[in-house]
Coordinates of C-alpha atoms and ligand atoms in Angstrom, one line a residue:
X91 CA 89.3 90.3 83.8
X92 CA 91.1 91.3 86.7
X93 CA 93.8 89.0 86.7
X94 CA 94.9 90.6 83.5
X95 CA 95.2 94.0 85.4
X96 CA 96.7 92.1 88.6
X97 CA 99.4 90.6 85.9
X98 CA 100.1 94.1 85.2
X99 CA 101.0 95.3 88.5
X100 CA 103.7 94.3 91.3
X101 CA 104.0 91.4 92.6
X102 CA 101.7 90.1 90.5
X103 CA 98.9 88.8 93.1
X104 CA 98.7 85.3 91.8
X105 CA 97.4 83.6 95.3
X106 CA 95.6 80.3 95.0
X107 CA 92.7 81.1 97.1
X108 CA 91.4 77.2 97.6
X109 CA 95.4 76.1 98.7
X110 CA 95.2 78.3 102.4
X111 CA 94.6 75.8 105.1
X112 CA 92.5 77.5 107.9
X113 CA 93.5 77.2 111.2
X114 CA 91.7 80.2 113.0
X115 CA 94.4 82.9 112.5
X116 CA 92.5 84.7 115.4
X117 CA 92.7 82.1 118.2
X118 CA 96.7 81.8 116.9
X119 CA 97.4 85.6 117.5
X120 CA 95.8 85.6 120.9
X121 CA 97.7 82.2 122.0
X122 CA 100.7 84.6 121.4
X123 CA 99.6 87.9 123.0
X124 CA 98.5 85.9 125.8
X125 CA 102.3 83.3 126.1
X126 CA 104.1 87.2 126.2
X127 CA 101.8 88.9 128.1
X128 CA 102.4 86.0 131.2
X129 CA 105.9 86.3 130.0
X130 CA 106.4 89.6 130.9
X131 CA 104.0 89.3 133.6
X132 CA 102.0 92.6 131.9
X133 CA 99.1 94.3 133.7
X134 CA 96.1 92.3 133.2
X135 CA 94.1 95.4 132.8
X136 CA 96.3 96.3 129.2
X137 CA 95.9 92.5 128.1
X138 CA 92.4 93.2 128.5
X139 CA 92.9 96.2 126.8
X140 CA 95.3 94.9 123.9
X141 CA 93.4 91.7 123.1
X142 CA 90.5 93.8 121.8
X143 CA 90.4 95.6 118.5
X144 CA 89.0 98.9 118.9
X145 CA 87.1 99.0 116.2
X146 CA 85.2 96.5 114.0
X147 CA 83.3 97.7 110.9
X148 CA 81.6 95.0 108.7
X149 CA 79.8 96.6 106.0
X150 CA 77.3 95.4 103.4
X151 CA 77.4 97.3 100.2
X152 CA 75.4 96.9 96.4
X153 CA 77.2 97.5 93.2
X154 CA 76.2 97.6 89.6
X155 CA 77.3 94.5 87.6
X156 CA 78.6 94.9 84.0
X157 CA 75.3 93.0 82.4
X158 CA 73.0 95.5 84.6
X159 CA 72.5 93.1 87.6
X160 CA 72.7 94.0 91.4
X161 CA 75.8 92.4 93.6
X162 CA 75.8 93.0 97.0
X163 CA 79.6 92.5 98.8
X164 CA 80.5 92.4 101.9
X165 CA 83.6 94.1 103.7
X166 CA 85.9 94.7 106.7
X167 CA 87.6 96.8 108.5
X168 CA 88.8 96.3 111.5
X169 CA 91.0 98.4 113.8
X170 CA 93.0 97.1 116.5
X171 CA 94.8 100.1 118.0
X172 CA 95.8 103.6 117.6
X173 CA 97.6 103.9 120.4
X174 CA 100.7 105.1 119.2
X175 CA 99.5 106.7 115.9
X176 CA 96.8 106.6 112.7
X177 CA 95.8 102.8 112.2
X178 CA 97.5 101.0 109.5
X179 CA 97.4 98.3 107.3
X180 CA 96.4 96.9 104.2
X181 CA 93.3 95.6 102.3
X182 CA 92.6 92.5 101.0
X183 CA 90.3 90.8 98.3
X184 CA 89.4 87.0 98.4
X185 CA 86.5 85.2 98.3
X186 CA 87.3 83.1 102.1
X187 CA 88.6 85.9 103.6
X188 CA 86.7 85.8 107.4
X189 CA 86.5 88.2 109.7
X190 CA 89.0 86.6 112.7
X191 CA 91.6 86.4 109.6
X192 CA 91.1 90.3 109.2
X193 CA 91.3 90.9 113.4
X194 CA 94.7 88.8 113.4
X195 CA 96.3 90.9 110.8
X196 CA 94.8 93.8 112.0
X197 CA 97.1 92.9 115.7
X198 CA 99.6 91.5 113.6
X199 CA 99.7 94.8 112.7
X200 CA 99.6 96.8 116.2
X201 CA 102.7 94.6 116.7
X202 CA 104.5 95.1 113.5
X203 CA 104.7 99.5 113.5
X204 CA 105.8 99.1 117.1
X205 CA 108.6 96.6 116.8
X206 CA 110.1 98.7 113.8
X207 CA 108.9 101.8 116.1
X208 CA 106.5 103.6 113.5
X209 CA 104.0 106.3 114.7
X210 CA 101.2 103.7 114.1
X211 CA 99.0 101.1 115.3
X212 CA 97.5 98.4 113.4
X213 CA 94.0 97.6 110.8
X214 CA 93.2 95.6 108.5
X215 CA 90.4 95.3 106.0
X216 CA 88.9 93.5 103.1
X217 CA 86.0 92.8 101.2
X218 CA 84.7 89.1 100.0
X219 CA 85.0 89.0 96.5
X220 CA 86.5 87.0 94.0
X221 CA 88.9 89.4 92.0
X222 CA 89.5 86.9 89.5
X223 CA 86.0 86.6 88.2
X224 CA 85.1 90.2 88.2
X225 CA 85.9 92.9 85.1
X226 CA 88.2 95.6 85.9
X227 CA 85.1 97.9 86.1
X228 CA 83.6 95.7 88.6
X229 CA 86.5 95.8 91.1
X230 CA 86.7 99.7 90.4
X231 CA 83.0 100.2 91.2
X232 CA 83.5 97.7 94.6
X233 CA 86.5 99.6 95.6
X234 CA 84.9 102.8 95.1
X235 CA 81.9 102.1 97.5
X236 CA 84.0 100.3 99.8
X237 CA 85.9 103.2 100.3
X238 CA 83.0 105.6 100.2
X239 CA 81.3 103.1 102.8
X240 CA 84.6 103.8 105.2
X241 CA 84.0 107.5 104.9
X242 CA 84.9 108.9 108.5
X243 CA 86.8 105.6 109.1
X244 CA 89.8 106.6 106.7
X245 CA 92.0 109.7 106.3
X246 CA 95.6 110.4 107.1
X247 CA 95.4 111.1 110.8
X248 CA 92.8 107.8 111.0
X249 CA 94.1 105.4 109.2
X250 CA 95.7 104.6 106.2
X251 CA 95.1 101.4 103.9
X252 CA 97.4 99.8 101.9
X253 CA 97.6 97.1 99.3
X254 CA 97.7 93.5 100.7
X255 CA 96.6 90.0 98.8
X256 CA 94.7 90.7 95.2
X257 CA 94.8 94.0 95.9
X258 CA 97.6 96.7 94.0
X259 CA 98.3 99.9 93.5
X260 CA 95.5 100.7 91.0
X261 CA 93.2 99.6 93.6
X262 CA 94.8 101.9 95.9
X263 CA 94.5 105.0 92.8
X264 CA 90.6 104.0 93.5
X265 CA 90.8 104.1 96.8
X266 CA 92.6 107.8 97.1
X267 CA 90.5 109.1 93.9
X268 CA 87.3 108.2 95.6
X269 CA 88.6 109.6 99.2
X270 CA 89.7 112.6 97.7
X271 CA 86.5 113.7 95.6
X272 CA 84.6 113.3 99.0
X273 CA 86.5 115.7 100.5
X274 CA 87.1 118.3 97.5
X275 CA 91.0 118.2 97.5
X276 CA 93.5 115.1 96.5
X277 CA 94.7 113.8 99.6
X278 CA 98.0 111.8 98.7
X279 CA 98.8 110.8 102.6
X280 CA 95.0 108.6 103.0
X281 CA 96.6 105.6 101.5
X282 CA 99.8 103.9 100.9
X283 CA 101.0 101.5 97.7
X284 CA 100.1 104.1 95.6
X285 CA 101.8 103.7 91.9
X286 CA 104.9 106.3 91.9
X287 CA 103.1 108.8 89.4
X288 CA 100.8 109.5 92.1
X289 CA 102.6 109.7 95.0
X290 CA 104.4 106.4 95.7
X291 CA 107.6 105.8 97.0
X292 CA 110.7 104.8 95.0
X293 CA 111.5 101.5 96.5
X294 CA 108.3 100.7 98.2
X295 CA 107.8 97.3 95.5
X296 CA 111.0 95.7 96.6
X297 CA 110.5 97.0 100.3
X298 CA 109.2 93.3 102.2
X299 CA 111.6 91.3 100.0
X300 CA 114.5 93.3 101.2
X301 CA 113.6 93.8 104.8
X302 CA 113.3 90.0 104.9
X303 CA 116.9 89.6 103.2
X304 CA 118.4 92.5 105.7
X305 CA 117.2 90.4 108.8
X306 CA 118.3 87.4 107.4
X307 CA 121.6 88.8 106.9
X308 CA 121.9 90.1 110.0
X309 CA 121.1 86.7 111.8
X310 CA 123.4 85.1 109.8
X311 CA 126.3 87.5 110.6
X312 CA 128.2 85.4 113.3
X313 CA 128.0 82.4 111.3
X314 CA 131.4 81.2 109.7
X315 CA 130.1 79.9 106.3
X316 CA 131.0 82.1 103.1
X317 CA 127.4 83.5 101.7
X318 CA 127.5 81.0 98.9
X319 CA 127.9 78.3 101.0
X320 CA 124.7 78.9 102.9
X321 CA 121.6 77.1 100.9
X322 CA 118.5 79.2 101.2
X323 CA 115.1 77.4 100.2
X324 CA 112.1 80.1 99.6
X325 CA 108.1 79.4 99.5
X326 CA 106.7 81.5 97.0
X327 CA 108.0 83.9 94.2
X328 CA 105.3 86.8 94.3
X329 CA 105.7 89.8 95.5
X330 CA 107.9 89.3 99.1
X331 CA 109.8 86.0 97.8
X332 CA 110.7 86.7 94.4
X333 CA 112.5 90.5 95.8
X334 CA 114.5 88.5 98.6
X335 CA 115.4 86.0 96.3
X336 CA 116.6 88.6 93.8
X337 CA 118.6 90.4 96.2
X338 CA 119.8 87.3 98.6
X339 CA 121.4 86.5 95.0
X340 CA 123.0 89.5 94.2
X341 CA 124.4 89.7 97.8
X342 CA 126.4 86.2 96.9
X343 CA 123.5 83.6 98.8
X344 CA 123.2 80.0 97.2
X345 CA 119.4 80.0 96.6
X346 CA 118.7 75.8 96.0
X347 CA 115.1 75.9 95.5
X348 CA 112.1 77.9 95.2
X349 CA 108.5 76.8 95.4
X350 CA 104.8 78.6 94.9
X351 CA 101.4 77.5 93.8
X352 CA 102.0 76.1 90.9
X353 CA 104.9 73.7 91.1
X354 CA 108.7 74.0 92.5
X355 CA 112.0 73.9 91.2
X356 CA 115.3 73.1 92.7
X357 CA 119.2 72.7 92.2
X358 CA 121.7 72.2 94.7
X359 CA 124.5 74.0 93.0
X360 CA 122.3 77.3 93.4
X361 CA 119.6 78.9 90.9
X362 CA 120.0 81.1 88.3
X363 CA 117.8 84.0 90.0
X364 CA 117.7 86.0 87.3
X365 CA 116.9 83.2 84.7
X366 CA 114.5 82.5 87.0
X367 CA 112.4 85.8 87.5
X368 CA 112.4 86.0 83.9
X369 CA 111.1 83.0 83.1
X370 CA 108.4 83.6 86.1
X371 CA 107.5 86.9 84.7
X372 CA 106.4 85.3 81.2
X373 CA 104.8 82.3 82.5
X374 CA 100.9 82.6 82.5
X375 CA 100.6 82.1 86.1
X376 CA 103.8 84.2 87.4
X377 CA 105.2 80.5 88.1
X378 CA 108.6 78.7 88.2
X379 CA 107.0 75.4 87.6
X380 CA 108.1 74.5 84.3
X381 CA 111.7 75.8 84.7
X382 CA 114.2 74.2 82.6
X383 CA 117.7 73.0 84.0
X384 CA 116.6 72.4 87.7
X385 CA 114.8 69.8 89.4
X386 CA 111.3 69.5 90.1
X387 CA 110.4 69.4 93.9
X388 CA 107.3 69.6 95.6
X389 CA 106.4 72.4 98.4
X390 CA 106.1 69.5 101.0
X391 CA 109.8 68.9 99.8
X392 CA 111.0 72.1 99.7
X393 CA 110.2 72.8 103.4
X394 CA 111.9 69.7 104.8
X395 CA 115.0 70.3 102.8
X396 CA 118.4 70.2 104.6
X397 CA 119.0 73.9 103.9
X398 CA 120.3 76.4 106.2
X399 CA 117.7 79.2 105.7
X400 CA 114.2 78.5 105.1
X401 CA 112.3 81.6 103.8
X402 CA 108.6 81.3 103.7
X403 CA 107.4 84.1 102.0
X404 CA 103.8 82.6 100.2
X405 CA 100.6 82.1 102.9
X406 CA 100.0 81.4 106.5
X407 CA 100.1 78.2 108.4
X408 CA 102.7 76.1 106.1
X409 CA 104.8 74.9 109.6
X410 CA 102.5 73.5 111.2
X411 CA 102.9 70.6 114.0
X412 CA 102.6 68.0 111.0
X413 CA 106.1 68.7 109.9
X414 CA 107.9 71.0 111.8
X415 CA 109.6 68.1 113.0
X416 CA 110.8 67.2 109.5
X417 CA 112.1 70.7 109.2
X418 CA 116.1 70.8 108.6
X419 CA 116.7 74.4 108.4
X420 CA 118.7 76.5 111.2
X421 CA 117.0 79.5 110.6
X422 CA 113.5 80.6 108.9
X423 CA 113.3 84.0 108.3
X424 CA 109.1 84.8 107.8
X425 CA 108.7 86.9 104.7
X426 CA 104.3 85.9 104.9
X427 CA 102.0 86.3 107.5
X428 CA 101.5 83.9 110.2
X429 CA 103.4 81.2 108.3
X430 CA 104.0 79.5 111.6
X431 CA 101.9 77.8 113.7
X432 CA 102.0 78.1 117.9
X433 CA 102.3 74.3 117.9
X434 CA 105.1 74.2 115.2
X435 CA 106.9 77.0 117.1
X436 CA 106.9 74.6 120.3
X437 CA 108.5 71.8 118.0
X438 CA 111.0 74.5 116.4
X439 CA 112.1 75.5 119.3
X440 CA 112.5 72.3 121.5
X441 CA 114.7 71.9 118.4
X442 CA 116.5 75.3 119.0
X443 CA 115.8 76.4 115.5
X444 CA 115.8 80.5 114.9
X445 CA 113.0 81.9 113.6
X446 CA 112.7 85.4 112.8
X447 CA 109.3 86.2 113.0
X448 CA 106.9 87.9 110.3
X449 CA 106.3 91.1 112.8
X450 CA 110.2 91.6 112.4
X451 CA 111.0 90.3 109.5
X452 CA 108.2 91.2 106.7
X453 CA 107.9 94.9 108.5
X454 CA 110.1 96.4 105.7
X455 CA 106.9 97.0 103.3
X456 CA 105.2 98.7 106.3
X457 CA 108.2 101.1 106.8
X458 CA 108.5 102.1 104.0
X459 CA 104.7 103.0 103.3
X460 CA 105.6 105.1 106.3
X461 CA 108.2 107.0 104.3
X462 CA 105.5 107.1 101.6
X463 CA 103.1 108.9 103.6
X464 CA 105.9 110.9 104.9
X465 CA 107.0 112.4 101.7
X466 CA 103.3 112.4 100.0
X467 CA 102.0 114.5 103.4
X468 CA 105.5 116.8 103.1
X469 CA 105.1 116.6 99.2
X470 CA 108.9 115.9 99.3
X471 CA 110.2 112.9 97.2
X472 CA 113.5 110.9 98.4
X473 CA 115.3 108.9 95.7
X474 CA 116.0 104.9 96.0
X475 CA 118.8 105.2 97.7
X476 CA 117.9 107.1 100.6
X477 CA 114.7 105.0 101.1
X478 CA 116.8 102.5 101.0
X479 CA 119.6 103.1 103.4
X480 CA 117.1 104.6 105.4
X481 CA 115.3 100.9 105.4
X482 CA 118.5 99.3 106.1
X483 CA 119.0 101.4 109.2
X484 CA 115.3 100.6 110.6
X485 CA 115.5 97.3 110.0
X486 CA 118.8 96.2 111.5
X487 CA 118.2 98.4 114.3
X488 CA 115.0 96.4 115.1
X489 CA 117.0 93.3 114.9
X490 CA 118.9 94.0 117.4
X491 CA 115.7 95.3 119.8
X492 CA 114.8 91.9 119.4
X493 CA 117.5 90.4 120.2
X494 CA 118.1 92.3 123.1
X495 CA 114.3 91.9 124.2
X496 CA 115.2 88.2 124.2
X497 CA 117.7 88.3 126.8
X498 CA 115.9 90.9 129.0
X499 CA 113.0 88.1 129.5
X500 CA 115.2 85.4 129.2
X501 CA 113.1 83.5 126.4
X502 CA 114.3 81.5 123.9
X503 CA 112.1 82.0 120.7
X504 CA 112.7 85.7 118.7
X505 CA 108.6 85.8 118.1
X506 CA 108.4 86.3 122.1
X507 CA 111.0 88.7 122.2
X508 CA 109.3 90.5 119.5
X509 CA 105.9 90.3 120.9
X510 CA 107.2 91.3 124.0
X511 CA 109.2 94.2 122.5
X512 CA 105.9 95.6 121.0
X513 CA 103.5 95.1 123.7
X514 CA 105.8 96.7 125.8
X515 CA 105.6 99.9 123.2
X516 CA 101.9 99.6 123.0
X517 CA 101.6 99.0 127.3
X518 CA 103.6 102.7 127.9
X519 CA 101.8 104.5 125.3
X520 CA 98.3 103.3 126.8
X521 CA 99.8 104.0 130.7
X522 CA 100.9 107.3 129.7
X523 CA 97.8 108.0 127.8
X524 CA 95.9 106.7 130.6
X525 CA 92.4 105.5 130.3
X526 CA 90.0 108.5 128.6
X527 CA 87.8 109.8 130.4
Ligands
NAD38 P1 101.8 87.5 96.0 O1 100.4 87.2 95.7 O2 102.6 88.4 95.2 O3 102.6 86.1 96.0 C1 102.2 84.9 96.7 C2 103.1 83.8 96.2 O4 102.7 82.6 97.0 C3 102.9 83.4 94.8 O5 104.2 83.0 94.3 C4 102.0 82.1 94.9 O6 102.2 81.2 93.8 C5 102.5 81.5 96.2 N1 101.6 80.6 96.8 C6 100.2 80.7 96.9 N2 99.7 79.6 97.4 C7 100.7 78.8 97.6 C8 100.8 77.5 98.2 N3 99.8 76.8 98.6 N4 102.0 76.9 98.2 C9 103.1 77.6 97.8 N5 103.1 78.8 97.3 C10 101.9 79.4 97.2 O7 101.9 87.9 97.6 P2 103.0 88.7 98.4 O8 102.6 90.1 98.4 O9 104.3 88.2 98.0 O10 102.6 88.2 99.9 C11 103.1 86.9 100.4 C12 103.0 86.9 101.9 O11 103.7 88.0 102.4 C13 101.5 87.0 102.4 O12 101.4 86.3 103.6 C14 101.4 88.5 102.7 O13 100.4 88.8 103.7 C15 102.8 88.8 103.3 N6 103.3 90.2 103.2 C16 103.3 90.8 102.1 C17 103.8 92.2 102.0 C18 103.9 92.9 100.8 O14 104.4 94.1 100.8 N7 103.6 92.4 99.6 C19 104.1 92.8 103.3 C20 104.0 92.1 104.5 C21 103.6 90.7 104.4

């Protein structure tokens, strides 16, 4: 079964489809384009422009079963903008995923490569399946004629997929292995996530998880507290949260508590982070639940503990107006997508809590697919260190664009100011451009 070869790979993929509450993620991303847009008073004629993804491809595709039968599956792309360069963005599998949940990311995307300043825009895609219930074959023989079906769509100059939720870097193999027999040569630069024998980039796992923790740290600068007096909660241990966890811990933070699907744990004297990835990385379900010396808490508690940082790294809408009241923390740093609701963000910030929004602060796996497709187009391989440092520097850098962007238009929230700091990216490019013909 897939799961088996999800287990396998990075961040281990374990998302519990039936637990993601849907609020339309669509209607959510245009509330904010159109709140920064008024903002910074932009030229009705690029709203009109911006809130439309360019293009939106939904295609229906048959595939051979394993007992002989006929499946037919339906997929997504959609791409919101190229102004400033190929589209990009990942690729997800789930069996709810909608098409309004593939245009937001696909914008959440536009915004994301222009607040970090990448020669991108933004896509999305994804196909409805349910990875769990089909053989590794199955999902080999979908991702093949998904990819064959975006023919034309894809390439290095296009766009570039990537791996998102229950998708990995064997998927992506697929994804370049099929590209690249279409066209008669390998092509490393048509997709990003690859595994590092075939073209990935040293550093590119651990990427999101350490943008987030560079953000945070840089938010956290002026504060006077030692490091390991700060408590940090964190939603989810995959992939994004169980990376900034790791290295918020070997920086000196006090992580208290950590929560995902499955169950939470929590101990105010701080987690033993690296007891704790070990004992999530044998537990059948990637889980902490079930981890011995810590308390059990419940993601309901964990979210409305009195913590300094709160780091929801997991699913979208988990502040929503229900309980952002409740929420204690001083700072949420937005390791997942659209975590945040626009409702919770009035509450959070009638409360004058700072949130570091996911178009800032989760863009570190974005960047450094960049340098992936950098070094796989110049067949030139940088070591750890560089892509690191080199991650660092982006990262902090945008920070502080953001932060400045804030006191330009005078707002008080950082997801304006970064909203604001993109569109105003995307707004040149499209003036300077101009309107083709
Ligand atoms: P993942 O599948 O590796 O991990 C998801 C985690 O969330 C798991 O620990 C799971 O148990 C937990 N979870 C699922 N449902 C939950 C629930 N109802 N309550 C609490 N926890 C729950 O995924 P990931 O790659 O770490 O991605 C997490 C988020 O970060 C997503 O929103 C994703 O879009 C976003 N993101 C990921 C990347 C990346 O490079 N992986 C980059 C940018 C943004």
């Amino acid at each position: 079964m897939y799961s088996e070869v999800l287990k396998s790979m990075d961040g281990g993929g374990q998302m519990e489809m039936h637990m993601i509450p849907h609020e339309n993620p669509w209607e959510n991303v245009l509330t904010q384009l159109r709140h920064t847009a008024e903002i910074m008073k932009l030229d009705p004629n690029i709203t009109k422009i911006i809130e439309k993804p360019e293009k939106t491809v939904i295609t229906n595709f048959p595939v051979k079963m394993d007992d002989g039968s006929v499946e037919m599956f339906e997929g997504y792309r959609v791409q919101h903008s190229n102004h400033r360069g190929p589209y990009k963005g990942g690729v997800r599998y789930s069996p709810t995923i909608s098409l309004d949940e593939v245009k937001a990311l696909a914008a959440l995307m536009t915004f994301k490569t222009a607040v970090v300043n990448l020669p991108y825009g933004g896509a999305k895609g994804g196909v409805v399946c349910d990875p769990w219930k089909l053989s590794k074959s199955e999902l080999m023989r979908v991702t093949r004629r998904f990819t064959y079906s975006l023919m034309g769509l894809i390439g290095p100059e296009i766009d570039i997929p990537a791996p998102d939720m229950n998708t990995n870097p064997e998927v992506m193999s697929w994804m370049l292995d099929t590209y690249s027999m279409m066209i008669g040569h390998t092509e490393l630069g048509v997709v990003t996530g690859k595994p590092l024998e075939i073209g990935g980039s040293a550093g590119r796992v651990e990427a999101t998880g350490r943008g987030v923790f560079i953000v945070m740290d840089e938010a956290l600068k002026t504060r006077r507290k030692n490091k390991s007096d700060l408590k940090l909660a964190v939603q989810g241990f995959g992939n994004v949260a169980s990376n900034f966890a790791k290295i918020a811990h070997e920086s000196g933070y006090r992580i208290v508590a950590v929560a995902d699907a499955f169950g939470g744990v929590y101990d105010s004297g701080g987690l033993d982070i690296p007891k704790l990835l070990t004992y999530a990385s044998s537990h059948p379900k990637r889980s902490v639940e079930g981890f011995p010396d810590a308390e059990t808490i419940t993601n309901k508690e964990l979210l409305e503990l009195d913590v300094d940082v709160l780091a929801p790294c997991a699913l979208e809408n988990q502040i929503t107006e229900k309980n952002a009241d409740n929420v204690k923390a001083s700072l949420i740093v937005e390791g997942a997508n659209g975590p945040t609701t626009p409702d919770a963000d009035e509450v959070l910030n009638e409360k004058g809590i700072m949130v570091i929004p996911d178009i800032l602060a989760n863009a570190g796996g974005v960047t450094v697919s960049y340098f992936e497709w950098v070094q796989g187009t110049q067949s030139l391989f940088w070591d750890e260190q560089e892509v690191n440092d080199r991650l660092k520097r982006i990262m902090s850098r945008s920070f502080e664009e953001v932060r400045a962007s804030k006191d330009k238009y005078n707002v008080k929230d950082l997801r304006t100011a970064a909203m604001a700091l993109a569109v105003e990216k995307i707004a040149k490019v499209i003036e300077l451009r101009g309107i083709f013909p």
